[in-house]
PDB file of C-alpha atoms in Angstrom:
ATOM      1  CA  MET A   1     111.238  89.044 112.110  1.00  0.00           C
ATOM      2  CA  ILE A   2     110.335  89.811 108.961  1.00  0.00           C
ATOM      3  CA  ASN A   3     111.451  92.818 106.842  1.00  0.00           C
ATOM      4  CA  THR A   4     109.471  93.747 104.110  1.00  0.00           C
ATOM      5  CA  TYR A   5     106.524  92.510 102.481  1.00  0.00           C
ATOM      6  CA  THR A   6     107.214  90.065  99.634  1.00  0.00           C
ATOM      7  CA  SER A   7     107.140  90.582  95.942  1.00  0.00           C
ATOM      8  CA  THR A   8     103.211  88.608  95.638  1.00  0.00           C
ATOM      9  CA  GLN A   9     102.058  90.949  98.600  1.00  0.00           C
ATOM     10  CA  LYS A  10     103.193  94.328  97.070  1.00  0.00           C
ATOM     11  CA  PHE A  11     101.662  92.741  93.211  1.00  0.00           C
ATOM     12  CA  LEU A  12      98.659  91.742  95.371  1.00  0.00           C
ATOM     13  CA  HIS A  13      98.419  95.263  96.803  1.00  0.00           C
ATOM     14  CA  TRP A  14      98.417  97.075  93.788  1.00  0.00           C
ATOM     15  CA  ALA A  15      96.701  94.946  92.054  1.00  0.00           C
ATOM     16  CA  LEU A  16      93.781  95.417  94.595  1.00  0.00           C
ATOM     17  CA  PHE A  17      93.951  99.304  94.098  1.00  0.00           C
ATOM     18  CA  ALA A  18      94.122  98.902  89.982  1.00  0.00           C
ATOM     19  CA  LEU A  19      90.965  96.890  90.269  1.00  0.00           C
ATOM     20  CA  VAL A  20      88.857  99.136  92.738  1.00  0.00           C
ATOM     21  CA  ILE A  21      89.958 102.049  90.457  1.00  0.00           C
ATOM     22  CA  LEU A  22      88.224 100.323  87.470  1.00  0.00           C
ATOM     23  CA  LEU A  23      85.199  99.150  88.983  1.00  0.00           C
ATOM     24  CA  TYR A  24      84.998 102.927  89.775  1.00  0.00           C
ATOM     25  CA  ALA A  25      85.407 103.524  86.307  1.00  0.00           C
ATOM     26  CA  LEU A  26      83.337 100.737  84.967  1.00  0.00           C
ATOM     27  CA  THR A  27      80.091 101.785  87.666  1.00  0.00           C
ATOM     28  CA  TYR A  28      80.467 105.688  86.670  1.00  0.00           C
ATOM     29  CA  GLY A  29      81.481 104.964  83.043  1.00  0.00           C
ATOM     30  CA  GLU A  30      77.784 103.400  82.599  1.00  0.00           C
ATOM     31  CA  GLU A  31      75.915 107.063  82.825  1.00  0.00           C
ATOM     32  CA  PHE A  32      77.596 107.677  79.224  1.00  0.00           C
ATOM     33  CA  TYR A  33      75.274 104.911  77.500  1.00  0.00           C
ATOM     34  CA  PRO A  34      71.560 105.449  76.963  1.00  0.00           C
ATOM     35  CA  ARG A  35      69.219 102.949  79.262  1.00  0.00           C
ATOM     36  CA  GLY A  36      68.750  99.643  77.501  1.00  0.00           C
ATOM     37  CA  ASP A  37      71.986 100.129  75.171  1.00  0.00           C
ATOM     38  CA  PRO A  38      73.881  96.612  75.080  1.00  0.00           C
ATOM     39  CA  THR A  39      77.535  98.550  75.599  1.00  0.00           C
ATOM     40  CA  VAL A  40      75.160  98.502  79.744  1.00  0.00           C
ATOM     41  CA  ASP A  41      74.798  95.190  79.818  1.00  0.00           C
ATOM     42  CA  ALA A  42      79.023  94.573  78.800  1.00  0.00           C
ATOM     43  CA  ILE A  43      79.576  97.317  81.144  1.00  0.00           C
ATOM     44  CA  TRP A  44      78.016  94.970  83.872  1.00  0.00           C
ATOM     45  CA  ARG A  45      79.387  91.939  83.130  1.00  0.00           C
ATOM     46  CA  LEU A  46      82.814  93.325  83.539  1.00  0.00           C
ATOM     47  CA  HIS A  47      81.856  95.259  86.264  1.00  0.00           C
ATOM     48  CA  ILE A  48      81.067  91.928  88.099  1.00  0.00           C
ATOM     49  CA  SER A  49      83.778  89.758  86.192  1.00  0.00           C
ATOM     50  CA  PHE A  50      86.266  92.623  87.913  1.00  0.00           C
ATOM     51  CA  GLY A  51      84.637  92.392  91.601  1.00  0.00           C
ATOM     52  CA  LEU A  52      84.913  88.709  91.657  1.00  0.00           C
ATOM     53  CA  LEU A  53      88.214  89.150  90.535  1.00  0.00           C
ATOM     54  CA  LEU A  54      88.871  91.521  93.242  1.00  0.00           C
ATOM     55  CA  ALA A  55      87.392  89.143  96.066  1.00  0.00           C
ATOM     56  CA  ALA A  56      89.754  86.520  94.941  1.00  0.00           C
ATOM     57  CA  PHE A  57      92.763  88.600  95.454  1.00  0.00           C
ATOM     58  CA  VAL A  58      91.816  90.202  98.707  1.00  0.00           C
ATOM     59  CA  LEU A  59      91.173  86.294 100.018  1.00  0.00           C
ATOM     60  CA  TRP A  60      94.362  85.723  98.861  1.00  0.00           C
ATOM     61  CA  ARG A  61      96.232  88.644 100.609  1.00  0.00           C
ATOM     62  CA  VAL A  62      94.445  88.334 103.683  1.00  0.00           C
ATOM     63  CA  VAL A  63      95.759  84.474 103.776  1.00  0.00           C
ATOM     64  CA  LEU A  64      99.254  85.397 103.186  1.00  0.00           C
ATOM     65  CA  ARG A  65      98.683  88.093 105.579  1.00  0.00           C
ATOM     66  CA  GLY A  66      97.550  85.109 107.827  1.00  0.00           C
ATOM     67  CA  LEU A  67     100.784  83.060 106.677  1.00  0.00           C
ATOM     68  CA  ARG A  68     103.748  85.553 106.981  1.00  0.00           C
ATOM     69  CA  GLY A  69     102.795  88.180 109.183  1.00  0.00           C
ATOM     70  CA  ARG A  70     103.695  91.331 108.523  1.00  0.00           C
ATOM     71  CA  PRO A  71     106.995  93.778 109.054  1.00  0.00           C
ATOM     72  CA  GLY A  72     107.907  95.449 112.106  1.00  0.00           C
ATOM     73  CA  LEU A  73     108.186  99.246 112.187  1.00  0.00           C
ATOM     74  CA  PRO A  74     111.566 100.851 112.278  1.00  0.00           C
ATOM     75  CA  ALA A  75     113.765 100.860 114.928  1.00  0.00           C
ATOM     76  CA  GLU A  76     113.671 104.456 114.669  1.00  0.00           C
ATOM     77  CA  MET A  77     109.678 104.856 115.011  1.00  0.00           C
ATOM     78  CA  SER A  78     107.485 105.130 118.118  1.00  0.00           C
ATOM     79  CA  LYS A  79     104.559 102.613 118.642  1.00  0.00           C
ATOM     80  CA  LEU A  80     102.599 105.605 118.888  1.00  0.00           C
TER      81      LEU A  80
END
């Protein structure tokens, strides 16, 4: 039985968290620039690039979960 997640799974968990926060920041940060500003185009390019990275990490995480499974609950916890 598996007792803990691997370091790769933990890394992916926190990397996904950071990417989601970054993507929200990029989305809302665009509002600080006037329409047509070249910075807005750069922000959207970054948003798309990091979004694709997020999708790749999600796929990687799902594959790892399918291959390795998940740790069981501690003995003292009920399954409710």
